[in-house]
N, CA and C of each residue as an Amber inpcrd file, in Angstrom:
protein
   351
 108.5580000 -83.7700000  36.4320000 107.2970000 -84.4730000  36.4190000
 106.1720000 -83.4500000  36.3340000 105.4920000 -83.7100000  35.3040000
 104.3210000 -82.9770000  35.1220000 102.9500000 -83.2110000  36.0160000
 102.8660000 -82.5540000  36.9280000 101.4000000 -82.9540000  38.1770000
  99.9960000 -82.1920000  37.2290000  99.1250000 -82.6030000  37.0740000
  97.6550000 -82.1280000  36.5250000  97.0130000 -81.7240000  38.1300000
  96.2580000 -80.4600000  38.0540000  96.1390000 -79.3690000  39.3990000
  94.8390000 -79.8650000  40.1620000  94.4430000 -81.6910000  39.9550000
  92.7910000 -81.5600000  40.3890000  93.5580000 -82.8200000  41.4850000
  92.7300000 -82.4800000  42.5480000  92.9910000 -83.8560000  44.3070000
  93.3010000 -85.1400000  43.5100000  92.3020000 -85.2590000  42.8930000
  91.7200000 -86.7020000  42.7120000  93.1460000 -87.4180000  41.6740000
  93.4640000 -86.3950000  40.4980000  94.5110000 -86.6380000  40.2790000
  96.2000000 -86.9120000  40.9100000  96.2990000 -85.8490000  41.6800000
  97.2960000 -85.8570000  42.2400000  97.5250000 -87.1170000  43.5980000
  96.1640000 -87.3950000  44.1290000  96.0170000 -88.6160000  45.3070000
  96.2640000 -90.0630000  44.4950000  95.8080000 -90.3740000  43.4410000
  95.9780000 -91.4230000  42.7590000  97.8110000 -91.3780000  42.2430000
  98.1850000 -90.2890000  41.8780000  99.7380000 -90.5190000  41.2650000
 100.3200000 -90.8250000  42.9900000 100.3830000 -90.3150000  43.4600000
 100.6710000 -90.2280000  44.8710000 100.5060000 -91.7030000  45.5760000
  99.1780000 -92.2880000  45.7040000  99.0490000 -93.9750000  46.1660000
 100.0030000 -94.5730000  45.3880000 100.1840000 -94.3130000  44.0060000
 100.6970000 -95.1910000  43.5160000 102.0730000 -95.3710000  43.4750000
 102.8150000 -93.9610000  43.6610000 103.8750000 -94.0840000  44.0950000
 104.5860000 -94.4770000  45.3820000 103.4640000 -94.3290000  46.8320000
 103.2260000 -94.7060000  47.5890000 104.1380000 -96.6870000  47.9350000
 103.1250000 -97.6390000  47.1640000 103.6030000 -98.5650000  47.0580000
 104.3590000 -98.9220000  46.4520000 105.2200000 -97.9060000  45.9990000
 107.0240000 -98.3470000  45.1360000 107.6940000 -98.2620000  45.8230000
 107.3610000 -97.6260000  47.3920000 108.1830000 -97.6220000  48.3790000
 109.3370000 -99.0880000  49.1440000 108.6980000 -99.9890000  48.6730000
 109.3040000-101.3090000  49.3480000 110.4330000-101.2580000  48.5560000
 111.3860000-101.8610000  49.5350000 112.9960000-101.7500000  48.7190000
 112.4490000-103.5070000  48.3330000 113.1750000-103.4210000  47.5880000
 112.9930000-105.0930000  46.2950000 114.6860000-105.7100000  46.9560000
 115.3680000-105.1890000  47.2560000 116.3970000-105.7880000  48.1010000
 117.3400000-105.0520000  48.9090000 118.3220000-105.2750000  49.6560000
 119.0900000-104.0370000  49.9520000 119.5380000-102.7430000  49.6730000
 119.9350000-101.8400000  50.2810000 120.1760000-100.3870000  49.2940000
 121.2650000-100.2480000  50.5070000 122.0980000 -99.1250000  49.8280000
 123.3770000 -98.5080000  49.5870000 123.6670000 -97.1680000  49.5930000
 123.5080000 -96.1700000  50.2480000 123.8120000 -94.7830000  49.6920000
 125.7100000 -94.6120000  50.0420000 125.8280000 -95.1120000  48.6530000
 127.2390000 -95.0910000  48.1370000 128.0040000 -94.7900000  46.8490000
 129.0270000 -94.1790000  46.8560000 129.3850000 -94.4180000  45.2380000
 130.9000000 -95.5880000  45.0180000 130.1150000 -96.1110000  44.2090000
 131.3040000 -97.5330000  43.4700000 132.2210000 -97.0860000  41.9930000
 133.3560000 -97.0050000  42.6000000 134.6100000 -96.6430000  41.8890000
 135.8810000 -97.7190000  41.4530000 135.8930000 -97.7670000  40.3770000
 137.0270000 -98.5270000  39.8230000 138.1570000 -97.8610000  39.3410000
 139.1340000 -98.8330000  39.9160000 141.0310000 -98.1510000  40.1900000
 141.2490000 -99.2520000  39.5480000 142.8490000 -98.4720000  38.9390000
 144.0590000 -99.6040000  38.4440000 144.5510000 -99.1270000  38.9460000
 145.7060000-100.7030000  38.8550000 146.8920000-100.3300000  39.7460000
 148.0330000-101.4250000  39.5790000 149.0310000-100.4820000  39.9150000
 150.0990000-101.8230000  40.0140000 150.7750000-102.5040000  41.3510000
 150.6370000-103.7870000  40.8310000 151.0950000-104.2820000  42.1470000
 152.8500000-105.0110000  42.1140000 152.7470000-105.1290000  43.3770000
 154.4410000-105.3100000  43.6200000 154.7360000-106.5960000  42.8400000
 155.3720000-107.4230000  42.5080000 155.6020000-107.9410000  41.4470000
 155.9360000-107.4810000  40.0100000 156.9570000-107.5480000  40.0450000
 157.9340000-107.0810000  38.5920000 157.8240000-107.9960000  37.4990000
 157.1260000-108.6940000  37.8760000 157.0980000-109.8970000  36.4250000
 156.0840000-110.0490000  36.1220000 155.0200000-109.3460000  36.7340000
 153.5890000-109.2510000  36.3520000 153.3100000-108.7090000  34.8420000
 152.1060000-108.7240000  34.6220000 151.6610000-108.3040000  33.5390000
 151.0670000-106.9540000  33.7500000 150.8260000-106.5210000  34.8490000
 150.9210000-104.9660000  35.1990000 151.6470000-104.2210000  34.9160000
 153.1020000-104.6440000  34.8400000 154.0320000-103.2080000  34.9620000
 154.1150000-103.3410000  33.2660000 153.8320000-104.2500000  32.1870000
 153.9540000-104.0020000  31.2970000 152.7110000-103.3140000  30.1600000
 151.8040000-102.9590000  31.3060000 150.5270000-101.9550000  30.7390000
 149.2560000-102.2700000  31.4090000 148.8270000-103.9860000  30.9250000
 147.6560000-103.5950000  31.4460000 147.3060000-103.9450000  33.1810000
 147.0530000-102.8170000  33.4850000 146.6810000-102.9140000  35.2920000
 145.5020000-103.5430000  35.7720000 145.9650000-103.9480000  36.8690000
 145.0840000-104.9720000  37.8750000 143.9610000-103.7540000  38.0410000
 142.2180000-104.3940000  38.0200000 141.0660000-103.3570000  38.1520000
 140.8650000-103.6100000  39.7640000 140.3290000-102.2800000  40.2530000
 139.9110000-103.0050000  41.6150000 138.7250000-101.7040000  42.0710000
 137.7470000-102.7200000  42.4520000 136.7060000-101.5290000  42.7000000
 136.2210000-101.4710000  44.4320000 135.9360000 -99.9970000  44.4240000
 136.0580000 -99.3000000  45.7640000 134.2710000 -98.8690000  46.2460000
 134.1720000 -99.0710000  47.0660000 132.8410000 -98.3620000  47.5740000
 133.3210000 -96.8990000  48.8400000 133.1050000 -95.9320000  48.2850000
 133.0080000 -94.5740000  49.3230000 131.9560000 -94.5700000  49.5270000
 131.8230000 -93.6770000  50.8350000 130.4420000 -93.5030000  51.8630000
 131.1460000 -92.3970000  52.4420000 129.7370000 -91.7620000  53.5060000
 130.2310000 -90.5940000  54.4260000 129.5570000 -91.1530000  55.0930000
 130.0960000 -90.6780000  56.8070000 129.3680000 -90.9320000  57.9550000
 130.2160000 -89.8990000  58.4060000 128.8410000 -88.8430000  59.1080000
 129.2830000 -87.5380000  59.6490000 130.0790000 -86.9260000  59.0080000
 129.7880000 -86.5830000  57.6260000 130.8170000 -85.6160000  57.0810000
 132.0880000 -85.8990000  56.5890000 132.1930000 -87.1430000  57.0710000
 133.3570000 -88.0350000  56.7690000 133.6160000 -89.0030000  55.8170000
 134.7950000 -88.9380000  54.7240000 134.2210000 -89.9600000  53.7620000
 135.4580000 -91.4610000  53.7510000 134.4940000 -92.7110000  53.6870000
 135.3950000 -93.9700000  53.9120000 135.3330000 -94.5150000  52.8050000
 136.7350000 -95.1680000  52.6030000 136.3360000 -96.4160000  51.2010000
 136.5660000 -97.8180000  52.0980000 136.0180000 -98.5890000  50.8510000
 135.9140000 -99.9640000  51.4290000 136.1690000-100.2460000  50.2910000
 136.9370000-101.8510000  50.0510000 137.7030000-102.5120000  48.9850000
 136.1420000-103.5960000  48.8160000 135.9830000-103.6230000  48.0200000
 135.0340000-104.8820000  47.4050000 135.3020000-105.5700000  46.3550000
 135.6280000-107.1900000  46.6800000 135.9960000-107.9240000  45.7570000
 135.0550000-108.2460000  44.4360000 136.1490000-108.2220000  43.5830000
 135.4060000-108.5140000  42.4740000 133.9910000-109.7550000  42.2560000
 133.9550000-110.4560000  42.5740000 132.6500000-111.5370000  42.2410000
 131.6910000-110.7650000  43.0470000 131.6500000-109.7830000  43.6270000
 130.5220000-109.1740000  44.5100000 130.5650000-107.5350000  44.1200000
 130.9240000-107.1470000  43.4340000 130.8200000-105.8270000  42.5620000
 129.3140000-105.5390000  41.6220000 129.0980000-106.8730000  41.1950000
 127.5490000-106.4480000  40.3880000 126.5400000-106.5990000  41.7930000
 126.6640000-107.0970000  42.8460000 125.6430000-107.3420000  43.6710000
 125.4080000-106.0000000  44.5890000 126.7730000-105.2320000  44.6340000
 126.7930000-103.8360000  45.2550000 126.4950000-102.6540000  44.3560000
 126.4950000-102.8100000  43.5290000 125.9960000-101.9630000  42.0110000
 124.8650000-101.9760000  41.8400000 123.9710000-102.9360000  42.0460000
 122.4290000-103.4630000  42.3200000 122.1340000-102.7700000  43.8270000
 122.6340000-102.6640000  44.6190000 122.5130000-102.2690000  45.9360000
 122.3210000-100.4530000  46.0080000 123.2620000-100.2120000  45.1480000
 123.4440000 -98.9150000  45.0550000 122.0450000 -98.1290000  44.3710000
 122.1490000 -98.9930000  42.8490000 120.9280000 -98.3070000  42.2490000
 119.5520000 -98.4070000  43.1770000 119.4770000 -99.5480000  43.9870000
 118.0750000 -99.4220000  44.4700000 117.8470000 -98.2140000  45.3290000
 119.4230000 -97.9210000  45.7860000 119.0620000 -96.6850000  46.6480000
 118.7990000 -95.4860000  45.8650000 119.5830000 -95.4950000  44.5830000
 119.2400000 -94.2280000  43.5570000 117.7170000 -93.8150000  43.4960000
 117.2800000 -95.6840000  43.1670000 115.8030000 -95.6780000  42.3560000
 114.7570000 -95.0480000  43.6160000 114.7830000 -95.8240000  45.1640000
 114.1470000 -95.0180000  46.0810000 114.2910000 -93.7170000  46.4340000
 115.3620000 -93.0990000  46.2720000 115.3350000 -91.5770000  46.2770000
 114.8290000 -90.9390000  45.5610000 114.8050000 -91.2020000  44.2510000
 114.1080000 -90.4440000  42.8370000 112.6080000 -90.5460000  43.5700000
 112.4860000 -91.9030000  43.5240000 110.8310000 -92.3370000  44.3300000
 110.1650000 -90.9750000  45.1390000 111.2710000 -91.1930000  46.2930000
 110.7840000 -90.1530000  47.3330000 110.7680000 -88.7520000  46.8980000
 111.3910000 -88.3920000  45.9650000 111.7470000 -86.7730000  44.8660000
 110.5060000 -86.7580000  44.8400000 109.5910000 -87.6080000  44.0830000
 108.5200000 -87.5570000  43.4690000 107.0360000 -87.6190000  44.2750000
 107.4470000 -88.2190000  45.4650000 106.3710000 -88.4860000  45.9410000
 106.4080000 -87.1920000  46.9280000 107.5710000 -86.2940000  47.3110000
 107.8180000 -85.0560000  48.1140000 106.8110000 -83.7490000  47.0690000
 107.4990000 -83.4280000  45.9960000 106.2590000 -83.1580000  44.7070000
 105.2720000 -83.1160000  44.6190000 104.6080000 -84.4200000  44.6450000
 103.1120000 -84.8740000  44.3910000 102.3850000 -84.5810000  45.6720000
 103.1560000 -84.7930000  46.8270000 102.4490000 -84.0640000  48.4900000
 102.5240000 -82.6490000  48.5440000 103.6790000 -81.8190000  47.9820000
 103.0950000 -80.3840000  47.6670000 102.5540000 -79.4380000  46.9790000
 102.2710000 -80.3150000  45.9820000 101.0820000 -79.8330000  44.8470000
 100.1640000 -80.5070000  45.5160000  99.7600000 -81.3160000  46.2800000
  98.8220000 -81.5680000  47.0930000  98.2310000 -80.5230000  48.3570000
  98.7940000 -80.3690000  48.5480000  98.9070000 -78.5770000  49.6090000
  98.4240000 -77.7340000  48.7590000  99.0740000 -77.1680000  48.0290000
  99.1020000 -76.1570000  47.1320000  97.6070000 -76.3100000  46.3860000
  97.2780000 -77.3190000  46.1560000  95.7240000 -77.6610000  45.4690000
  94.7360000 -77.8120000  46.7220000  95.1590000 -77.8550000  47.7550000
  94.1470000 -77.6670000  48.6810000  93.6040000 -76.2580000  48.9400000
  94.6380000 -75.8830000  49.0290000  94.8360000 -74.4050000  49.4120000
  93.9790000 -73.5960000  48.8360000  94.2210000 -73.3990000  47.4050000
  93.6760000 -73.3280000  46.0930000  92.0120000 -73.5870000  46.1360000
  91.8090000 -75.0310000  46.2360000  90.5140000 -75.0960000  46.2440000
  89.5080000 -74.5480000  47.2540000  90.3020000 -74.0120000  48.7200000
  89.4800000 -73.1190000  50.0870000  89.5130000 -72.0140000  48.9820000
  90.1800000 -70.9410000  48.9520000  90.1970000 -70.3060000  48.7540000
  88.9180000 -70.2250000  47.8260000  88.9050000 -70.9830000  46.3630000
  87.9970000 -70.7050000  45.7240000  86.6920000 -70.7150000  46.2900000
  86.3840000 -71.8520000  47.0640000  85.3000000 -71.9780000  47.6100000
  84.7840000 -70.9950000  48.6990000  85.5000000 -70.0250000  49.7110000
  85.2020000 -69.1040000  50.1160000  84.9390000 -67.7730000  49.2520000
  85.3360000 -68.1090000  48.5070000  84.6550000 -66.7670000  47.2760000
  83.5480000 -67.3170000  46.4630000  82.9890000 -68.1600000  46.6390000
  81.7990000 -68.5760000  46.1500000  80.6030000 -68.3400000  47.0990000
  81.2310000 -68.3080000  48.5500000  79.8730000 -68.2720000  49.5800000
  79.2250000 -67.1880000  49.8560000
């Protein structure tokens, strides 16, 4: 992201990213993984190629990583869950950025102004 070096600029990108902060629905910091597989049944249509899909949600807690089985009719609703958490992190990337080129332009502008006095 390209920041332009004047307050006034950088406070306006900043408010505005500000209020993108509201999550629009649940979030997720997870990754969603899809497995095949075969299942027990010999007369299935699995063992003759195409495999049963089944998708997984991993997470860490403390360093630790868990899966969880999530049924299919609720796979696009956790996929939606996930990205919102993507989309608020990028958010916060940006708005971490725009607060230290905010510093950095403060800084900047004392300085100049004590060499003017």
């Amino acid at each position: 992201m390209r920041v332009r070096r004047h307050p006034g600029n950088i406070r306006r990108m900043l408010d505005s990213r500000l209020k993108l902060v509201r999550a629009a629905q649940p979030l997720l910091a997870a990754s969603l993984s899809t497995i095949t597989k075969v299942c027990g049944n010999p007369s299935c249509h699995c063992h003759q190629g195409s495999k049963h899909q089944a998708h997984h949600l991993t997470y860490k807690v403390r360093g630790k990583t868990h899966t969880v089985y999530v049924p299919v009719d609720f796979t696009e609703e956790v996929r939606s869950w996930i990205e919102e958490h993507r989309r608020l992190k990028r958010l916060l990337q940006e708005i971490t950025q725009l607060s230290l080129a905010l510093v950095r332009c403060h800084c900047q502008e004392q300085r100049r102004r004590q060499g003017r006095s």
